[in-house]
CSV table of C-alpha atoms in Angstrom, one decimal:
chain,number,residue,atom,x,y,z
A,1127,MET,CA,87.8,72.2,83.9
A,1128,THR,CA,86.9,72.6,87.5
A,1129,THR,CA,83.3,73.8,88.1
A,1130,LEU,CA,82.5,75.9,91.2
A,1131,PRO,CA,79.1,77.2,92.5
A,1132,ILE,CA,79.3,80.9,91.6
A,1133,ASP,CA,75.9,81.2,89.7
A,1134,ARG,CA,74.2,82.8,92.7
A,1135,PHE,CA,76.5,85.8,92.6
A,1136,ALA,CA,75.6,88.9,90.7
A,1137,PRO,CA,78.1,90.0,87.9
A,1138,ILE,CA,80.4,92.9,88.0
A,1139,THR,CA,82.2,94.3,85.0
A,1140,LEU,CA,85.9,94.8,84.7
A,1141,PRO,CA,85.7,98.6,84.8
A,1142,GLU,CA,83.6,98.5,87.9
A,1143,LEU,CA,86.0,96.0,89.5
A,1144,LEU,CA,89.0,98.2,88.8
A,1145,THR,CA,87.2,101.3,90.1
A,1146,GLU,CA,86.2,99.6,93.3
A,1147,ALA,CA,89.3,97.4,94.1
A,1148,GLU,CA,92.2,97.6,91.7
A,1149,LEU,CA,94.6,97.1,94.7
A,1150,LEU,CA,98.0,97.5,93.0
A,1151,THR,CA,99.4,98.1,96.6
A,1152,ARG,CA,98.0,95.4,98.9
A,1153,PHE,CA,98.5,92.5,101.2
A,1154,ASP,CA,98.1,89.1,99.6
A,1155,ARG,CA,97.2,86.0,101.6
A,1156,LYS,CA,97.1,82.6,99.9
A,1157,TYR,CA,95.4,79.4,100.8
A,1158,LEU,CA,95.6,75.9,99.3
A,1159,LEU,CA,92.4,74.0,99.1
A,1160,ASP,CA,90.9,71.2,97.0
A,1161,PRO,CA,87.8,71.6,94.8
A,1162,ARG,CA,85.4,70.2,97.4
A,1163,GLN,CA,86.8,72.5,100.1
A,1164,THR,CA,86.4,75.4,97.7
A,1165,GLN,CA,82.8,74.6,97.0
A,1166,THR,CA,82.1,74.5,100.7
A,1167,LEU,CA,83.9,77.9,101.2
A,1168,LEU,CA,81.9,79.6,98.4
A,1169,GLN,CA,78.6,78.5,100.0
A,1170,GLU,CA,79.6,80.6,103.0
A,1171,PHE,CA,80.3,83.7,101.0
A,1172,ASP,CA,78.0,86.7,101.6
A,1173,PRO,CA,75.2,86.5,99.0
A,1174,HIS,CA,75.9,90.1,98.0
A,1175,THR,CA,79.3,89.1,96.7
A,1176,ARG,CA,79.8,89.9,93.0
A,1177,VAL,CA,81.8,87.9,90.4
A,1178,LEU,CA,83.7,89.3,87.5
A,1179,GLU,CA,81.9,88.5,84.2
A,1180,ILE,CA,82.9,89.4,80.7
A,1181,ASP,CA,80.9,88.4,77.7
A,1182,GLY,CA,79.0,85.9,79.8
A,1183,ARG,CA,82.2,84.2,81.0
A,1184,ARG,CA,83.1,84.0,84.7
A,1185,CYS,CA,86.2,81.8,84.6
A,1186,PHE,CA,89.1,83.1,82.5
A,1187,ARG,CA,92.3,81.5,81.2
A,1188,TYR,CA,95.5,83.0,82.3
A,1189,GLU,CA,99.1,82.5,81.2
A,1190,SER,CA,102.2,84.0,82.9
A,1191,VAL,CA,105.7,83.9,81.6
A,1192,TYR,CA,108.3,84.6,84.3
A,1193,PHE,CA,111.7,86.1,83.7
A,1194,ASP,CA,114.8,85.7,85.8
A,1195,THR,CA,118.5,86.1,85.7
A,1196,PRO,CA,120.8,83.2,84.8
A,1197,ASP,CA,121.6,82.6,88.5
A,1198,LEU,CA,117.8,82.9,89.3
A,1199,LEU,CA,118.1,86.0,91.5
A,1200,SER,CA,114.3,86.5,91.7
A,1201,TYR,CA,113.8,82.8,92.6
A,1202,ARG,CA,116.5,82.9,95.2
A,1203,GLN,CA,115.3,86.1,96.9
A,1204,ALA,CA,111.9,84.4,97.3
A,1205,ALA,CA,113.4,81.1,98.4
A,1206,HIS,CA,115.5,82.7,101.1
A,1207,ALA,CA,112.6,85.1,102.1
A,1208,ARG,CA,114.5,88.3,101.4
A,1209,ARG,CA,112.5,91.3,102.6
A,1210,HIS,CA,113.2,93.1,99.4
A,1211,ARG,CA,112.6,91.0,96.3
A,1212,PHE,CA,111.2,91.3,92.8
A,1213,LYS,CA,109.3,89.4,90.1
A,1214,VAL,CA,109.0,90.2,86.4
A,1215,ARG,CA,106.4,88.4,84.2
A,1216,THR,CA,104.1,88.9,81.3
A,1217,ARG,CA,100.5,88.1,82.1
A,1218,SER,CA,98.2,87.1,79.3
A,1219,TYR,CA,94.4,86.9,79.4
A,1220,LEU,CA,93.9,84.3,76.8
A,1221,ASP,CA,90.2,84.7,76.4
A,1222,SER,CA,90.5,88.4,75.5
A,1223,GLY,CA,93.9,88.4,73.8
A,1224,GLN,CA,95.2,91.0,76.2
A,1225,ALA,CA,98.7,90.9,77.7
A,1226,PHE,CA,100.7,93.0,80.2
A,1227,LEU,CA,104.3,93.2,81.4
A,1228,GLU,CA,104.3,93.3,85.2
A,1229,VAL,CA,107.0,94.2,87.6
A,1230,LYS,CA,106.2,93.3,91.3
A,1231,VAL,CA,108.4,94.3,94.2
A,1232,ARG,CA,107.9,93.2,97.8
A,1233,GLY,CA,109.2,95.8,100.2
A,1234,ASP,CA,108.9,96.8,103.8
A,1235,ARG,CA,106.2,95.2,106.0
A,1236,GLU,CA,105.5,92.6,103.2
A,1237,VAL,CA,103.6,95.1,101.1
A,1238,THR,CA,103.5,94.2,97.4
A,1239,VAL,CA,103.7,97.0,94.8
A,1240,LYS,CA,102.9,96.1,91.2
A,1241,ASP,CA,103.4,98.2,88.1
A,1242,ARG,CA,102.4,97.1,84.6
A,1243,ILE,CA,102.1,98.2,81.0
A,1244,GLY,CA,100.2,96.9,78.1
A,1245,TYR,CA,102.1,94.3,76.0
A,1246,ASP,CA,101.9,92.6,72.6
A,1247,LEU,CA,100.4,89.1,73.1
A,1248,CYS,CA,102.7,87.8,70.3
A,1249,THR,CA,105.8,88.8,72.3
A,1250,ARG,CA,104.7,87.7,75.7
A,1251,ASP,CA,107.5,85.1,75.9
A,1252,GLN,CA,110.3,87.7,75.6
A,1253,LEU,CA,111.4,91.1,76.9
A,1254,THR,CA,111.4,93.4,73.9
A,1255,ASP,CA,113.7,96.5,74.0
A,1256,SER,CA,110.9,98.7,75.2
A,1257,GLY,CA,109.8,96.0,77.8
A,1258,ARG,CA,113.4,95.7,79.1
A,1259,ASP,CA,113.7,99.5,79.3
A,1260,TYR,CA,110.4,99.7,81.3
A,1261,THR,CA,111.6,96.9,83.6
A,1262,GLU,CA,114.9,98.6,84.2
A,1263,ASP,CA,113.2,102.0,85.0
A,1264,THR,CA,110.6,100.4,87.2
A,1265,LEU,CA,113.1,98.3,89.2
A,1266,HIS,CA,115.3,101.4,89.7
A,1267,GLN,CA,112.3,103.5,90.9
A,1268,LEU,CA,111.5,100.8,93.4
A,1269,GLY,CA,115.1,100.6,94.7
A,1270,MET,CA,116.5,97.7,92.7
A,1271,ASP,CA,119.7,97.6,90.6
A,1272,ARG,CA,119.1,98.7,87.0
A,1273,SER,CA,121.5,96.1,85.6
A,1274,VAL,CA,119.2,93.2,86.7
A,1275,ALA,CA,116.9,93.9,83.7
A,1276,GLU,CA,119.6,93.2,81.2
A,1277,GLN,CA,120.1,89.7,82.5
A,1278,LEU,CA,116.4,88.6,82.4
A,1279,HIS,CA,115.3,85.7,80.3
A,1280,PRO,CA,112.1,83.5,80.3
A,1281,THR,CA,112.3,80.8,82.9
A,1282,LEU,CA,108.8,79.4,83.7
A,1283,VAL,CA,105.3,79.3,82.1
A,1284,THR,CA,102.2,78.9,84.3
A,1285,ARG,CA,98.6,78.4,83.1
A,1286,TYR,CA,95.4,78.3,85.1
A,1287,GLY,CA,91.7,79.4,85.2
A,1288,ARG,CA,90.8,82.3,87.4
A,1289,ILE,CA,87.6,83.4,89.1
A,1290,THR,CA,87.6,86.9,90.6
A,1291,LEU,CA,85.1,87.8,93.4
A,1292,LEU,CA,84.3,91.1,95.0
A,1293,PRO,CA,82.8,90.7,98.5
A,1294,PRO,CA,80.6,93.6,99.8
A,1295,GLU,CA,83.4,94.5,102.2
A,1296,PRO,CA,85.2,97.6,100.9
A,1297,GLY,CA,88.7,97.2,99.6
A,1298,VAL,CA,88.7,93.4,99.4
A,1299,ARG,CA,89.1,91.1,96.4
A,1300,VAL,CA,89.3,87.3,96.2
A,1301,THR,CA,90.7,85.2,93.3
A,1302,ILE,CA,90.3,81.5,92.9
A,1303,ASP,CA,92.8,79.7,90.6
A,1304,THR,CA,92.1,76.2,89.3
A,1305,ASP,CA,93.5,73.7,86.8
A,1306,LEU,CA,97.0,74.8,87.5
A,1307,SER,CA,100.0,73.8,85.4
A,1308,TRP,CA,103.7,74.7,85.1
A,1309,SER,CA,106.3,74.3,82.4
A,1310,ALA,CA,110.0,75.1,83.1
A,1311,ILE,CA,112.1,76.6,80.4
A,1312,HIS,CA,115.8,75.6,80.2
A,1313,SER,CA,116.9,77.2,77.0
A,1314,ALA,CA,116.8,80.4,75.0
A,1315,ARG,CA,113.9,79.2,72.9
A,1316,THR,CA,110.8,81.2,73.1
A,1317,ALA,CA,108.4,80.1,75.9
A,1318,HIS,CA,105.2,79.6,73.9
A,1319,ALA,CA,107.0,77.9,71.1
A,1320,ARG,CA,108.7,75.5,73.5
A,1321,VAL,CA,105.5,74.8,75.3
A,1322,ALA,CA,103.5,74.3,72.1
A,1323,ASP,CA,105.9,71.8,70.5
A,1324,GLY,CA,106.9,70.0,73.7
A,1325,GLY,CA,110.7,70.3,73.1
A,1326,ASP,CA,113.1,68.1,75.0
A,1327,ASP,CA,114.3,70.8,77.3
A,1328,SER,CA,110.9,71.1,79.2
A,1329,ARG,CA,109.5,69.7,82.4
A,1330,SER,CA,105.9,70.1,83.2
A,1331,LEU,CA,103.5,69.6,86.1
A,1332,ALA,CA,99.7,69.7,86.2
A,1333,LEU,CA,97.7,69.7,89.4
A,1334,PRO,CA,94.0,69.8,88.6
A,1335,ASP,CA,93.0,69.0,92.2
A,1336,LEU,CA,94.8,72.0,93.7
A,1337,VAL,CA,93.0,75.3,94.2
A,1338,ILE,CA,94.7,78.5,95.2
A,1339,VAL,CA,92.4,81.0,97.0
A,1340,GLU,CA,94.0,84.4,97.4
A,1341,THR,CA,92.6,87.4,99.4
A,1342,LYS,CA,93.8,90.8,98.4
A,1343,SER,CA,93.1,93.6,100.9
A,1344,GLY,CA,94.7,96.3,103.1
A,1345,ALA,CA,96.8,95.7,106.1
A,1346,HIS,CA,94.0,94.0,108.2
A,1347,PRO,CA,92.7,90.5,107.4
A,1348,SER,CA,89.3,90.5,105.6
A,1349,SER,CA,86.1,88.7,106.5
A,1350,ILE,CA,87.1,86.1,103.9
A,1351,ASP,CA,90.3,85.5,105.7
A,1352,ARG,CA,88.5,85.0,109.0
A,1353,LEU,CA,86.0,82.6,107.2
A,1354,LEU,CA,88.9,80.6,105.9
A,1355,TRP,CA,90.5,80.5,109.4
A,1356,ARG,CA,87.3,79.2,111.0
A,1357,SER,CA,87.3,76.4,108.4
A,1358,GLY,CA,90.8,75.4,109.5
A,1359,HIS,CA,92.8,77.0,106.6
A,1360,ARG,CA,95.8,79.1,107.2
A,1361,PRO,CA,97.7,81.4,104.9
A,1362,LEU,CA,100.7,79.8,103.3
A,1363,SER,CA,103.8,81.2,101.8
A,1364,ILE,CA,103.3,80.0,98.2
A,1365,SER,CA,104.4,81.6,95.0
A,1366,LYS,CA,103.3,80.2,91.6
A,1367,TYR,CA,106.8,81.0,90.3
A,1368,GLY,CA,108.9,80.0,93.3
A,1369,THR,CA,107.0,76.9,94.4
A,1370,GLY,CA,106.4,75.8,90.8
A,1371,LEU,CA,110.0,76.1,89.8
A,1372,ALA,CA,111.1,74.3,93.0
A,1373,ALA,CA,108.7,71.4,92.2
A,1374,LEU,CA,110.1,71.1,88.7
A,1375,ARG,CA,113.8,71.5,89.6
A,1376,GLY,CA,115.1,69.4,92.5
A,1377,ASP,CA,118.5,71.1,92.4
A,1378,LEU,CA,117.2,74.4,93.7
A,1379,PRO,CA,117.0,75.5,97.4
A,1380,SER,CA,113.4,74.9,98.5
A,1381,ASN,CA,113.2,74.6,102.3
A,1382,LYS,CA,110.8,77.5,102.4
A,1383,TRP,CA,108.2,75.5,100.5
A,1384,ALA,CA,109.2,72.0,101.6
A,1385,ARG,CA,105.9,71.3,103.5
A,1386,ILE,CA,103.8,72.6,100.6
A,1387,LEU,CA,105.8,70.6,98.1
A,1388,ARG,CA,105.4,67.4,100.1
A,1389,HIS,CA,101.7,67.8,100.8
A,1390,HIS,CA,100.3,69.6,97.8
A,1391,PHE,CA,102.7,69.4,94.8
A,1392,HIS,CA,102.7,65.7,94.0
A,1393,THR,CA,106.0,65.4,92.2
A,1394,GLU,CA,105.3,61.9,91.2
A,1395,GLU,CA,103.1,63.5,88.6
A,1396,LEU,CA,106.1,65.4,87.2
A,1397,SER,CA,106.7,64.6,83.6
A,1398,CYS,CA,109.5,65.3,81.1
A,1399,ALA,CA,108.2,66.3,77.7
A,1400,ALA,CA,109.2,63.9,75.0
């Protein structure tokens, strides 16, 4: 597992973090770095930055299962940069055993709105009846067609480790994702069962030398964004779902992420599960 220099930062609890910077409506800016560049970046952070700590742990294992229609409407909206687009996933915090069903909609002026509800960890790889009803209602409230929810099925699983930092600047949060991996789902079999037994319908990709740094803030760039810019990094249009699925499936439109795929997603490391 990737080790980063975060020991010098004071801890912050999850309730404190949510109180100070829950940021369900926000601007997200993502940057791709390698571990060495990330270590250098962290050394430049304000010493009053705090890091999320739960039970002595500062890096947490995440798993997301993404849901899409048979014709991959969510993927295609992202690939073609549609102004209005959506994403539906379960997000599981594997260290605590918590899971949520999340519906994210990108609307006017590139603002992301995220709604979520608690979910049963054991059903994180499927949309239950109540989960589908919630998705349908949420998409409708956010201006999407209700019928989309009926077509959704699991498409992709991502796993990674996440560090969450809270700089002293108000309304700003930073996440650092390491040890990233993706597994595509090509059948109706449940996602975690398919990943666990390595069925012959899966394709997977692991990129341990890729780090995604994401700033979450209001409309204006944060001091962390400006620090990244001074270091030569620029925000990139990357989606764990869209870019990951494009890397795993060469038959999909992927011009939006062509440069990222070429320089950062080393498809020679792509493997078919036996």
